[in-house]
Amino acid sequence: MSMPPRDGLVGVLDAIRAGEGVTQPRLVQRLGLGRTVVAQRVAQLEAAGLVVQDGVAPSSGGRAPRLLRLRADAGLVAGADIGATGMAVGLADASGRVLAQAHEAANVADGPDAVLGRVEELVAQLLDGLAGAPPLWGIGVGVPGPVEYATSRPVAPPIMPGWDGYPIRERLSGRFAVPVWVDNDVNVLALGELRTNPAAAEAGDLLYLKIGTGIGAGLVSGGRVHRGVNGCAGDIGHVAVAEADSVICRCGNVGCLEAVAGGAALARDGRRLAESGGSPVMADILAATGELTAADVTTAAERGDPAARAMLGRAGRLVGGTLATLVSFYNPGLVVLGGGVVHAGDHVLAAIRESVYRRSLPLATRTLRIERSVMGEAAGLAGAVHLALDALFAPGRLARWLPVGSPAGRPELAADTESLPA
């Protein structure tokens, strides 16, 4: 798909959005456009209420140039980060700054009517709580399963019974009369990290790996999320590994990585060790609580339990082996690790790092950084917000709503496949 030329509004607006105040002369330098063209585009954006003057920059001779910035209070976007066992819903301004948010437990297996009904209630409550708020412009949603990005519909999601093919976009746009975009949770996490972590933005090419109940990866190439033709790029939890050739995965196949290294697998194997006497520490936890989670395995490892440490080390090595292949193939500058299993302790992180650096091509790891997410769970909500903002400001789409001043009341903008954000 060819991209529209960036000599118009989008190029100028993107440059203003990316900076903490830029000037017209700086825009001329950065974009390589003529002064007249830049002045015209800035005037259009000011007239539409998207850009405002915010003081002046130091003068280098002559009149001091105006500092320009995005008018963040021009509109709101809503984000919903729906996980397997909880959700975060928030409202953000046009710069992506979250103004209000709500977090609560939720079971995605309850189905779309129950879960999305609650999302609608929370968005409405948050809107009511912002006195004099600008109009809602759009909604971004992350869900824990594969999504066909063009239609915003889940496709055979393993842990989302009742969601297959469900029209999430149509439901939410019908309720709020705004365009809606939906993506899988790991892409949303990767986008949130990209937009809020300076190191991720600087890298441009990064891989976000989430190790939670399952395992998935989000790819960012040249500063843009790479989704693939159907939206399932990065679904590494279901690649085959020899160590899992006899283990049935929740997807129905045998031998998947997440079936032996994901959070659900750690909980399963930990319980087996606790019940068989292979881990007195995990046996004590099981006796006290009646269940055993992946976080409990990490707790046992922190207490010095050899069996728990061995489990986490093995999981890290298995994930690291698959990740090493991706690093050699994709050559990212940064790998960000997130999800409950990674954030619960250092054992998995250390094993992943050792495996990647040992098994990847030397050139691919020469400048590679492997770091835990600085955002943690907050990356999901941030990513959902920016999912909507990036789509609203995409080439072609911005030109469609700018003349009328707002995308509010135009849900059909989301179905514009000619200008899908990369």
PDB file of C-alpha atoms in Angstrom, residues 76-226:
ATOM      1  CA  LEU A  76     -10.997  13.164  24.153  1.00  0.00           C
ATOM      2  CA  VAL A  77     -10.332   9.555  23.304  1.00  0.00           C
ATOM      3  CA  ALA A  78     -11.307   6.546  25.382  1.00  0.00           C
ATOM      4  CA  GLY A  79      -9.130   3.481  25.855  1.00  0.00           C
ATOM      5  CA  ALA A  80     -10.115   0.046  27.112  1.00  0.00           C
ATOM      6  CA  ASP A  81      -7.477  -2.552  27.967  1.00  0.00           C
ATOM      7  CA  ILE A  82      -9.378  -5.820  28.413  1.00  0.00           C
ATOM      8  CA  GLY A  83      -7.397  -8.687  29.903  1.00  0.00           C
ATOM      9  CA  ALA A  84      -8.218 -12.252  30.821  1.00  0.00           C
ATOM     10  CA  THR A  85      -9.088 -11.376  34.425  1.00  0.00           C
ATOM     11  CA  GLY A  86      -9.355  -7.576  34.559  1.00  0.00           C
ATOM     12  CA  MET A  87      -9.807  -4.371  32.626  1.00  0.00           C
ATOM     13  CA  ALA A  88      -8.617  -0.795  32.612  1.00  0.00           C
ATOM     14  CA  VAL A  89     -10.736   1.936  31.046  1.00  0.00           C
ATOM     15  CA  GLY A  90      -9.667   5.544  30.719  1.00  0.00           C
ATOM     16  CA  LEU A  91     -10.117   8.898  29.022  1.00  0.00           C
ATOM     17  CA  ALA A  92      -7.217  10.849  27.549  1.00  0.00           C
ATOM     18  CA  ASP A  93      -6.776  14.203  25.860  1.00  0.00           C
ATOM     19  CA  ALA A  94      -5.599  14.623  22.284  1.00  0.00           C
ATOM     20  CA  SER A  95      -1.959  14.350  23.359  1.00  0.00           C
ATOM     21  CA  GLY A  96      -2.556  10.935  24.925  1.00  0.00           C
ATOM     22  CA  ARG A  97      -2.362  12.110  28.540  1.00  0.00           C
ATOM     23  CA  VAL A  98      -4.759   9.996  30.617  1.00  0.00           C
ATOM     24  CA  LEU A  99      -7.155  12.266  32.536  1.00  0.00           C
ATOM     25  CA  ALA A 100      -9.356   9.708  34.286  1.00  0.00           C
ATOM     26  CA  GLN A 101      -9.287   5.944  34.591  1.00  0.00           C
ATOM     27  CA  ALA A 102     -10.931   2.977  36.279  1.00  0.00           C
ATOM     28  CA  HIS A 103      -9.585  -0.505  36.967  1.00  0.00           C
ATOM     29  CA  GLU A 104     -11.598  -3.534  38.001  1.00  0.00           C
ATOM     30  CA  ALA A 105     -11.674  -7.307  37.903  1.00  0.00           C
ATOM     31  CA  ALA A 106     -13.386  -8.859  34.912  1.00  0.00           C
ATOM     32  CA  ASN A 107     -13.559 -12.288  33.326  1.00  0.00           C
ATOM     33  CA  VAL A 108     -13.249 -12.147  29.551  1.00  0.00           C
ATOM     34  CA  ALA A 109     -14.864 -15.607  29.440  1.00  0.00           C
ATOM     35  CA  ASP A 110     -18.128 -14.005  30.602  1.00  0.00           C
ATOM     36  CA  GLY A 111     -18.598 -13.011  26.967  1.00  0.00           C
ATOM     37  CA  PRO A 112     -18.807  -9.776  24.970  1.00  0.00           C
ATOM     38  CA  ASP A 113     -22.201  -8.612  26.172  1.00  0.00           C
ATOM     39  CA  ALA A 114     -21.193  -8.613  29.831  1.00  0.00           C
ATOM     40  CA  VAL A 115     -17.662  -7.295  29.343  1.00  0.00           C
ATOM     41  CA  LEU A 116     -18.404  -4.633  26.713  1.00  0.00           C
ATOM     42  CA  GLY A 117     -21.522  -3.605  28.592  1.00  0.00           C
ATOM     43  CA  ARG A 118     -19.306  -2.810  31.559  1.00  0.00           C
ATOM     44  CA  VAL A 119     -16.824  -0.965  29.324  1.00  0.00           C
ATOM     45  CA  GLU A 120     -19.699   1.199  28.084  1.00  0.00           C
ATOM     46  CA  GLU A 121     -20.796   1.931  31.640  1.00  0.00           C
ATOM     47  CA  LEU A 122     -17.286   2.919  32.720  1.00  0.00           C
ATOM     48  CA  VAL A 123     -16.697   5.178  29.705  1.00  0.00           C
ATOM     49  CA  ALA A 124     -20.032   6.901  30.352  1.00  0.00           C
ATOM     50  CA  GLN A 125     -19.220   7.346  34.052  1.00  0.00           C
ATOM     51  CA  LEU A 126     -15.789   8.796  33.321  1.00  0.00           C
ATOM     52  CA  LEU A 127     -17.270  11.202  30.774  1.00  0.00           C
ATOM     53  CA  ASP A 128     -19.867  12.345  33.305  1.00  0.00           C
ATOM     54  CA  GLY A 129     -17.093  12.943  35.810  1.00  0.00           C
ATOM     55  CA  LEU A 130     -15.198  15.390  33.580  1.00  0.00           C
ATOM     56  CA  ALA A 131     -17.037  18.688  33.867  1.00  0.00           C
ATOM     57  CA  GLY A 132     -17.025  20.717  30.672  1.00  0.00           C
ATOM     58  CA  ALA A 133     -15.156  17.979  28.819  1.00  0.00           C
ATOM     59  CA  PRO A 134     -14.541  18.312  25.068  1.00  0.00           C
ATOM     60  CA  PRO A 135     -16.260  15.840  22.731  1.00  0.00           C
ATOM     61  CA  LEU A 136     -15.282  12.183  22.558  1.00  0.00           C
ATOM     62  CA  TRP A 137     -13.394  11.603  19.305  1.00  0.00           C
ATOM     63  CA  GLY A 138     -12.784   7.873  19.258  1.00  0.00           C
ATOM     64  CA  ILE A 139     -12.186   4.660  21.203  1.00  0.00           C
ATOM     65  CA  GLY A 140      -9.276   2.204  21.203  1.00  0.00           C
ATOM     66  CA  VAL A 141      -9.661  -1.312  22.602  1.00  0.00           C
ATOM     67  CA  GLY A 142      -7.196  -4.094  23.369  1.00  0.00           C
ATOM     68  CA  VAL A 143      -8.407  -7.687  23.839  1.00  0.00           C
ATOM     69  CA  PRO A 144      -6.498 -10.864  24.841  1.00  0.00           C
ATOM     70  CA  GLY A 145      -6.791 -12.732  21.563  1.00  0.00           C
ATOM     71  CA  PRO A 146      -6.185 -12.551  17.798  1.00  0.00           C
ATOM     72  CA  VAL A 147      -7.917  -9.659  16.043  1.00  0.00           C
ATOM     73  CA  GLU A 148      -8.435  -9.033  12.345  1.00  0.00           C
ATOM     74  CA  TYR A 149      -7.361  -5.403  12.451  1.00  0.00           C
ATOM     75  CA  ALA A 150      -9.238  -4.226   9.350  1.00  0.00           C
ATOM     76  CA  THR A 151     -12.609  -5.276  10.812  1.00  0.00           C
ATOM     77  CA  SER A 152     -11.745  -5.032  14.541  1.00  0.00           C
ATOM     78  CA  ARG A 153     -13.231  -8.487  15.096  1.00  0.00           C
ATOM     79  CA  PRO A 154     -11.650 -11.267  17.193  1.00  0.00           C
ATOM     80  CA  VAL A 155     -10.839 -14.451  15.256  1.00  0.00           C
ATOM     81  CA  ALA A 156     -11.030 -17.803  17.090  1.00  0.00           C
ATOM     82  CA  PRO A 157      -9.598 -16.414  20.357  1.00  0.00           C
ATOM     83  CA  PRO A 158      -8.571 -19.372  22.601  1.00  0.00           C
ATOM     84  CA  ILE A 159      -9.527 -17.807  25.963  1.00  0.00           C
ATOM     85  CA  MET A 160     -12.466 -15.678  24.791  1.00  0.00           C
ATOM     86  CA  PRO A 161     -15.509 -17.962  24.387  1.00  0.00           C
ATOM     87  CA  GLY A 162     -18.355 -16.188  22.618  1.00  0.00           C
ATOM     88  CA  TRP A 163     -16.122 -13.483  21.108  1.00  0.00           C
ATOM     89  CA  ASP A 164     -15.267 -15.113  17.781  1.00  0.00           C
ATOM     90  CA  GLY A 165     -16.276 -12.674  15.044  1.00  0.00           C
ATOM     91  CA  TYR A 166     -18.059 -10.392  17.509  1.00  0.00           C
ATOM     92  CA  PRO A 167     -18.617  -6.844  16.109  1.00  0.00           C
ATOM     93  CA  ILE A 168     -16.837  -4.898  18.875  1.00  0.00           C
ATOM     94  CA  ARG A 169     -16.422  -1.819  16.673  1.00  0.00           C
ATOM     95  CA  GLU A 170     -20.059  -1.681  15.655  1.00  0.00           C
ATOM     96  CA  ARG A 171     -21.299  -2.141  19.201  1.00  0.00           C
ATOM     97  CA  LEU A 172     -19.195   0.624  20.762  1.00  0.00           C
ATOM     98  CA  SER A 173     -19.564   3.043  17.853  1.00  0.00           C
ATOM     99  CA  GLY A 174     -23.312   2.512  18.005  1.00  0.00           C
ATOM    100  CA  ARG A 175     -23.292   3.451  21.684  1.00  0.00           C
ATOM    101  CA  PHE A 176     -20.995   6.500  21.472  1.00  0.00           C
ATOM    102  CA  ALA A 177     -21.231   7.569  17.797  1.00  0.00           C
ATOM    103  CA  VAL A 178     -17.442   7.698  17.346  1.00  0.00           C
ATOM    104  CA  PRO A 179     -14.942   5.631  15.344  1.00  0.00           C
ATOM    105  CA  VAL A 180     -13.556   2.579  17.146  1.00  0.00           C
ATOM    106  CA  TRP A 181     -10.385   0.527  16.660  1.00  0.00           C
ATOM    107  CA  VAL A 182      -9.585  -2.857  18.217  1.00  0.00           C
ATOM    108  CA  ASP A 183      -6.288  -4.753  18.391  1.00  0.00           C
ATOM    109  CA  ASN A 184      -4.832  -7.654  20.342  1.00  0.00           C
ATOM    110  CA  ASP A 185      -3.441  -6.871  23.761  1.00  0.00           C
ATOM    111  CA  VAL A 186       0.241  -7.369  22.946  1.00  0.00           C
ATOM    112  CA  ASN A 187       0.160  -4.971  19.981  1.00  0.00           C
ATOM    113  CA  VAL A 188      -1.534  -2.471  22.265  1.00  0.00           C
ATOM    114  CA  LEU A 189       1.160  -2.963  24.916  1.00  0.00           C
ATOM    115  CA  ALA A 190       3.880  -2.488  22.297  1.00  0.00           C
ATOM    116  CA  LEU A 191       2.229   0.722  21.102  1.00  0.00           C
ATOM    117  CA  GLY A 192       1.879   2.003  24.662  1.00  0.00           C
ATOM    118  CA  GLU A 193       5.555   1.370  25.307  1.00  0.00           C
ATOM    119  CA  LEU A 194       6.502   3.053  22.020  1.00  0.00           C
ATOM    120  CA  ARG A 195       4.522   6.195  22.795  1.00  0.00           C
ATOM    121  CA  THR A 196       5.488   6.576  26.469  1.00  0.00           C
ATOM    122  CA  ASN A 197       8.991   5.107  26.835  1.00  0.00           C
ATOM    123  CA  PRO A 198      11.680   7.388  25.338  1.00  0.00           C
ATOM    124  CA  ALA A 199      14.050   4.432  24.893  1.00  0.00           C
ATOM    125  CA  ALA A 200      11.420   2.600  22.855  1.00  0.00           C
ATOM    126  CA  ALA A 201      10.716   5.658  20.712  1.00  0.00           C
ATOM    127  CA  GLU A 202      14.433   6.117  20.096  1.00  0.00           C
ATOM    128  CA  ALA A 203      14.929   2.460  19.124  1.00  0.00           C
ATOM    129  CA  GLY A 204      12.185   2.590  16.496  1.00  0.00           C
ATOM    130  CA  ASP A 205      12.568  -1.152  15.874  1.00  0.00           C
ATOM    131  CA  LEU A 206      11.528  -3.054  18.959  1.00  0.00           C
ATOM    132  CA  LEU A 207       9.918  -6.251  20.092  1.00  0.00           C
ATOM    133  CA  TYR A 208       7.527  -6.348  23.049  1.00  0.00           C
ATOM    134  CA  LEU A 209       7.260  -9.789  24.619  1.00  0.00           C
ATOM    135  CA  LYS A 210       4.472 -10.475  27.100  1.00  0.00           C
ATOM    136  CA  ILE A 211       4.673 -13.504  29.357  1.00  0.00           C
ATOM    137  CA  GLY A 212       1.435 -13.718  31.284  1.00  0.00           C
ATOM    138  CA  THR A 213      -1.082 -16.549  31.303  1.00  0.00           C
ATOM    139  CA  GLY A 214      -0.006 -16.985  27.690  1.00  0.00           C
ATOM    140  CA  ILE A 215       2.873 -15.668  25.593  1.00  0.00           C
ATOM    141  CA  GLY A 216       2.740 -13.172  22.744  1.00  0.00           C
ATOM    142  CA  ALA A 217       4.881 -10.582  20.984  1.00  0.00           C
ATOM    143  CA  GLY A 218       4.239  -7.173  19.457  1.00  0.00           C
ATOM    144  CA  LEU A 219       6.538  -5.962  16.673  1.00  0.00           C
ATOM    145  CA  VAL A 220       7.363  -2.310  16.021  1.00  0.00           C
ATOM    146  CA  SER A 221       9.223  -1.535  12.801  1.00  0.00           C
ATOM    147  CA  GLY A 222      10.349   1.958  11.914  1.00  0.00           C
ATOM    148  CA  GLY A 223       8.229   3.369  14.727  1.00  0.00           C
ATOM    149  CA  ARG A 224       5.030   1.608  13.617  1.00  0.00           C
ATOM    150  CA  VAL A 225       3.288  -1.520  14.831  1.00  0.00           C
ATOM    151  CA  HIS A 226       3.725  -4.353  12.335  1.00  0.00           C
TER     152      HIS A 226
END
